[in-house]
CSV table of N, CA and C in Angstrom, one decimal:
chain,number,residue,atom,x,y,z
A,6,MET,N,14.6,80.2,-38.6
A,6,MET,CA,13.5,81.0,-38.1
A,6,MET,C,13.3,80.7,-36.7
A,7,CYS,N,12.9,81.7,-35.9
A,7,CYS,CA,12.7,81.6,-34.5
A,7,CYS,C,11.5,82.3,-34.1
A,8,ARG,N,10.6,81.6,-33.3
A,8,ARG,CA,9.4,82.2,-32.8
A,8,ARG,C,9.1,81.8,-31.4
A,9,GLU,N,8.6,82.7,-30.6
A,9,GLU,CA,8.1,82.3,-29.3
A,9,GLU,C,6.6,82.2,-29.4
A,10,ILE,N,6.2,81.0,-28.9
A,10,ILE,CA,4.7,80.7,-29.0
A,10,ILE,C,4.3,80.2,-27.6
A,11,GLU,N,3.4,80.9,-26.9
A,11,GLU,CA,2.9,80.6,-25.6
A,11,GLU,C,4.1,80.4,-24.6
A,12,GLY,N,5.1,81.3,-24.7
A,12,GLY,CA,6.2,81.2,-23.8
A,12,GLY,C,7.3,80.2,-24.1
A,13,VAL,N,7.2,79.5,-25.2
A,13,VAL,CA,8.2,78.5,-25.6
A,13,VAL,C,8.9,79.0,-26.9
A,14,LEU,N,10.2,78.9,-26.9
A,14,LEU,CA,11.0,79.4,-28.0
A,14,LEU,C,11.2,78.2,-28.9
A,15,TYR,N,10.8,78.4,-30.2
A,15,TYR,CA,11.0,77.4,-31.2
A,15,TYR,C,12.0,77.9,-32.2
A,16,ASP,N,13.1,77.3,-32.5
A,16,ASP,CA,14.2,77.8,-33.3
A,16,ASP,C,14.7,76.7,-34.3
A,17,THR,N,14.6,77.0,-35.6
A,17,THR,CA,15.0,76.0,-36.6
A,17,THR,C,16.5,75.9,-36.5
A,18,ALA,N,17.2,76.9,-36.1
A,18,ALA,CA,18.7,76.8,-36.1
A,18,ALA,C,19.3,76.0,-35.0
A,19,THR,N,18.6,75.8,-33.9
A,19,THR,CA,19.1,75.1,-32.8
A,19,THR,C,18.3,73.7,-32.5
A,20,SER,N,17.4,73.4,-33.4
A,20,SER,CA,16.6,72.2,-33.3
A,20,SER,C,17.1,71.2,-34.3
A,21,THR,N,16.6,70.0,-34.2
A,21,THR,CA,17.0,68.9,-35.1
A,21,THR,C,15.9,68.5,-36.1
A,22,ILE,N,16.2,68.4,-37.3
A,22,ILE,CA,15.2,68.0,-38.3
A,22,ILE,C,14.9,66.5,-38.1
A,23,ASP,N,13.7,66.1,-38.0
A,23,ASP,CA,13.3,64.8,-37.9
A,23,ASP,C,12.8,64.2,-39.2
A,24,LYS,N,12.0,65.0,-39.9
A,24,LYS,CA,11.4,64.6,-41.2
A,24,LYS,C,11.1,65.8,-42.0
A,25,LYS,N,11.3,65.7,-43.3
A,25,LYS,CA,11.0,66.8,-44.2
A,25,LYS,C,10.2,66.3,-45.4
A,26,PHE,N,9.2,67.0,-45.8
A,26,PHE,CA,8.4,66.7,-47.0
A,26,PHE,C,8.4,67.9,-47.9
A,27,THR,N,8.7,67.7,-49.2
A,27,THR,CA,8.8,68.8,-50.2
A,27,THR,C,7.9,68.5,-51.3
A,28,TYR,N,7.1,69.5,-51.7
A,28,TYR,CA,6.1,69.3,-52.8
A,28,TYR,C,6.4,70.4,-53.8
A,29,GLY,N,6.6,69.9,-55.1
A,29,GLY,CA,7.0,70.8,-56.1
A,29,GLY,C,8.5,70.9,-56.3
A,30,VAL,N,8.9,71.8,-57.1
A,30,VAL,CA,10.4,72.0,-57.4
A,30,VAL,C,10.7,73.5,-56.9
A,31,PRO,N,12.0,73.7,-56.7
A,31,PRO,CA,12.4,75.1,-56.3
A,31,PRO,C,11.9,76.1,-57.3
A,32,GLY,N,11.4,77.2,-56.8
A,32,GLY,CA,10.9,78.3,-57.7
A,32,GLY,C,9.4,78.1,-58.1
A,33,ASP,N,8.8,76.9,-57.8
A,33,ASP,CA,7.4,76.6,-58.1
A,33,ASP,C,6.5,77.5,-57.2
A,34,PRO,N,5.7,78.4,-57.7
A,34,PRO,CA,4.9,79.2,-56.9
A,34,PRO,C,3.8,78.4,-56.1
A,35,CYS,N,3.5,77.2,-56.5
A,35,CYS,CA,2.6,76.3,-55.8
A,35,CYS,C,3.3,75.3,-54.8
A,36,GLY,N,4.6,75.3,-54.9
A,36,GLY,CA,5.4,74.3,-54.1
A,36,GLY,C,5.6,74.8,-52.7
A,37,TYR,N,5.8,73.8,-51.8
A,37,TYR,CA,6.0,74.1,-50.4
A,37,TYR,C,6.7,73.0,-49.7
A,38,GLU,N,7.2,73.3,-48.5
A,38,GLU,CA,7.9,72.3,-47.6
A,38,GLU,C,7.3,72.3,-46.3
A,39,GLU,N,7.3,71.2,-45.7
A,39,GLU,CA,6.9,71.0,-44.3
A,39,GLU,C,8.0,70.2,-43.6
A,40,THR,N,8.6,70.8,-42.6
A,40,THR,CA,9.7,70.2,-41.9
A,40,THR,C,9.4,70.0,-40.4
A,41,LEU,N,9.5,68.7,-39.9
A,41,LEU,CA,9.3,68.4,-38.5
A,41,LEU,C,10.6,68.6,-37.8
A,42,TYR,N,10.6,69.3,-36.7
A,42,TYR,CA,11.8,69.5,-35.9
A,42,TYR,C,11.5,69.1,-34.5
A,43,ILE,N,12.6,68.7,-33.8
A,43,ILE,CA,12.5,68.4,-32.4
A,43,ILE,C,13.5,69.3,-31.7
A,44,THR,N,13.1,70.0,-30.6
A,44,THR,CA,13.9,70.9,-29.8
A,44,THR,C,14.8,70.1,-28.9
A,45,ASN,N,15.8,70.7,-28.3
A,45,ASN,CA,16.7,70.1,-27.4
A,45,ASN,C,16.0,69.5,-26.2
A,46,ASP,N,14.9,70.2,-25.8
A,46,ASP,CA,14.1,69.7,-24.6
A,46,ASP,C,12.9,68.8,-25.0
A,47,GLY,N,12.9,68.3,-26.3
A,47,GLY,CA,12.0,67.2,-26.7
A,47,GLY,C,10.6,67.7,-27.2
A,48,ARG,N,10.5,69.0,-27.5
A,48,ARG,CA,9.3,69.5,-28.1
A,48,ARG,C,9.3,69.4,-29.6
A,49,TYR,N,8.2,69.1,-30.2
A,49,TYR,CA,8.1,69.0,-31.7
A,49,TYR,C,7.4,70.3,-32.2
A,50,PHE,N,7.9,70.6,-33.4
A,50,PHE,CA,7.1,71.7,-34.2
A,50,PHE,C,7.4,71.4,-35.7
A,51,VAL,N,6.4,72.0,-36.4
A,51,VAL,CA,6.5,71.9,-37.9
A,51,VAL,C,6.8,73.3,-38.4
A,52,TYR,N,7.8,73.4,-39.3
A,52,TYR,CA,8.1,74.6,-40.0
A,52,TYR,C,7.6,74.5,-41.4
A,53,THR,N,6.8,75.5,-41.8
A,53,THR,CA,6.2,75.5,-43.2
A,53,THR,C,6.7,76.7,-43.9
A,54,ASN,N,6.9,76.5,-45.2
A,54,ASN,CA,7.3,77.6,-46.1
A,54,ASN,C,6.9,77.2,-47.5
A,55,GLY,N,6.5,78.2,-48.4
A,55,GLY,CA,6.2,77.8,-49.7
A,55,GLY,C,6.2,79.0,-50.6
A,56,GLY,N,5.8,78.7,-51.9
A,56,GLY,CA,5.7,79.7,-52.9
A,56,GLY,C,4.4,80.6,-52.7
A,57,THR,N,4.4,81.6,-53.4
A,57,THR,CA,3.3,82.6,-53.2
A,57,THR,C,1.9,82.1,-53.5
A,58,GLN,N,1.8,81.0,-54.2
A,58,GLN,CA,0.4,80.4,-54.5
A,58,GLN,C,0.2,79.1,-53.8
A,59,SER,N,1.1,78.8,-52.9
A,59,SER,CA,1.0,77.5,-52.1
A,59,SER,C,0.1,77.7,-50.9
A,60,LYS,N,-0.1,76.6,-50.2
A,60,LYS,CA,-0.9,76.6,-49.0
A,60,LYS,C,-0.1,77.3,-47.8
A,61,TYR,N,1.2,77.5,-48.0
A,61,TYR,CA,2.1,78.1,-47.0
A,61,TYR,C,2.9,79.3,-47.6
A,62,PRO,N,2.2,80.4,-48.1
A,62,PRO,CA,2.9,81.5,-48.7
A,62,PRO,C,3.8,82.3,-47.7
A,63,VAL,N,3.5,82.1,-46.4
A,63,VAL,CA,4.3,82.8,-45.4
A,63,VAL,C,4.9,81.7,-44.5
A,64,GLU,N,6.2,82.0,-44.1
A,64,GLU,CA,6.8,81.0,-43.1
A,64,GLU,C,6.0,81.0,-41.8
A,65,ARG,N,5.9,79.7,-41.3
A,65,ARG,CA,5.2,79.6,-40.0
A,65,ARG,C,5.9,78.5,-39.2
A,66,ILE,N,5.7,78.6,-37.9
A,66,ILE,CA,6.1,77.5,-37.0
A,66,ILE,C,4.8,77.1,-36.3
A,67,ILE,N,4.6,75.8,-36.3
A,67,ILE,CA,3.4,75.2,-35.7
A,67,ILE,C,3.8,74.2,-34.7
A,68,PRO,N,3.6,74.4,-33.4
A,68,PRO,CA,3.9,73.4,-32.4
A,68,PRO,C,3.0,72.2,-32.6
A,69,ILE,N,3.5,71.0,-32.3
A,69,ILE,CA,2.8,69.7,-32.5
A,69,ILE,C,3.0,68.8,-31.3
A,70,ALA,N,2.0,68.3,-30.7
A,70,ALA,CA,2.1,67.4,-29.6
A,70,ALA,C,2.8,66.1,-30.0
A,71,ARG,N,3.6,65.6,-29.1
A,71,ARG,CA,4.4,64.3,-29.3
A,71,ARG,C,3.4,63.2,-29.8
A,72,GLU,N,2.2,63.1,-29.2
A,72,GLU,CA,1.3,62.0,-29.6
A,72,GLU,C,0.7,62.3,-31.0
A,73,ASP,N,0.8,63.4,-31.6
A,73,ASP,CA,0.3,63.7,-32.9
A,73,ASP,C,1.3,63.6,-34.0
A,74,VAL,N,2.6,63.4,-33.7
A,74,VAL,CA,3.6,63.3,-34.7
A,74,VAL,C,3.4,62.1,-35.6
A,75,LYS,N,3.1,61.0,-35.1
A,75,LYS,CA,2.9,59.8,-36.0
A,75,LYS,C,1.8,60.1,-37.0
A,76,ASN,N,0.7,60.6,-36.6
A,76,ASN,CA,-0.4,60.9,-37.5
A,76,ASN,C,0.0,62.0,-38.5
A,77,TRP,N,0.8,63.0,-38.1
A,77,TRP,CA,1.3,64.0,-39.0
A,77,TRP,C,2.1,63.3,-40.1
A,78,MET,N,3.0,62.4,-39.7
A,78,MET,CA,3.8,61.7,-40.7
A,78,MET,C,3.0,60.9,-41.7
A,79,LEU,N,2.0,60.2,-41.1
A,79,LEU,CA,1.2,59.3,-42.0
A,79,LEU,C,0.3,60.1,-42.9
A,80,SER,N,0.0,61.3,-42.6
A,80,SER,CA,-0.8,62.1,-43.5
A,80,SER,C,-0.1,62.6,-44.8
A,81,HIS,N,1.2,62.3,-44.9
A,81,HIS,CA,2.0,62.8,-46.0
A,81,HIS,C,2.3,61.6,-47.0
């Protein structure tokens, strides 16, 4: 998935996965994934995707500040 947000291109194909959290099992309509990526230039973003009844029924990319990454990981 690739999105431009505020002039910055975030692309899951060219970025590196740092951490991934999966809830539920494949095919679970309530299941979802949150994946933390880092771009080649050091920007972080979270890619979310889930089942139709999950909190992420639509794919999204959410930029996250470097100083917020630790809190994001601890919240899981």
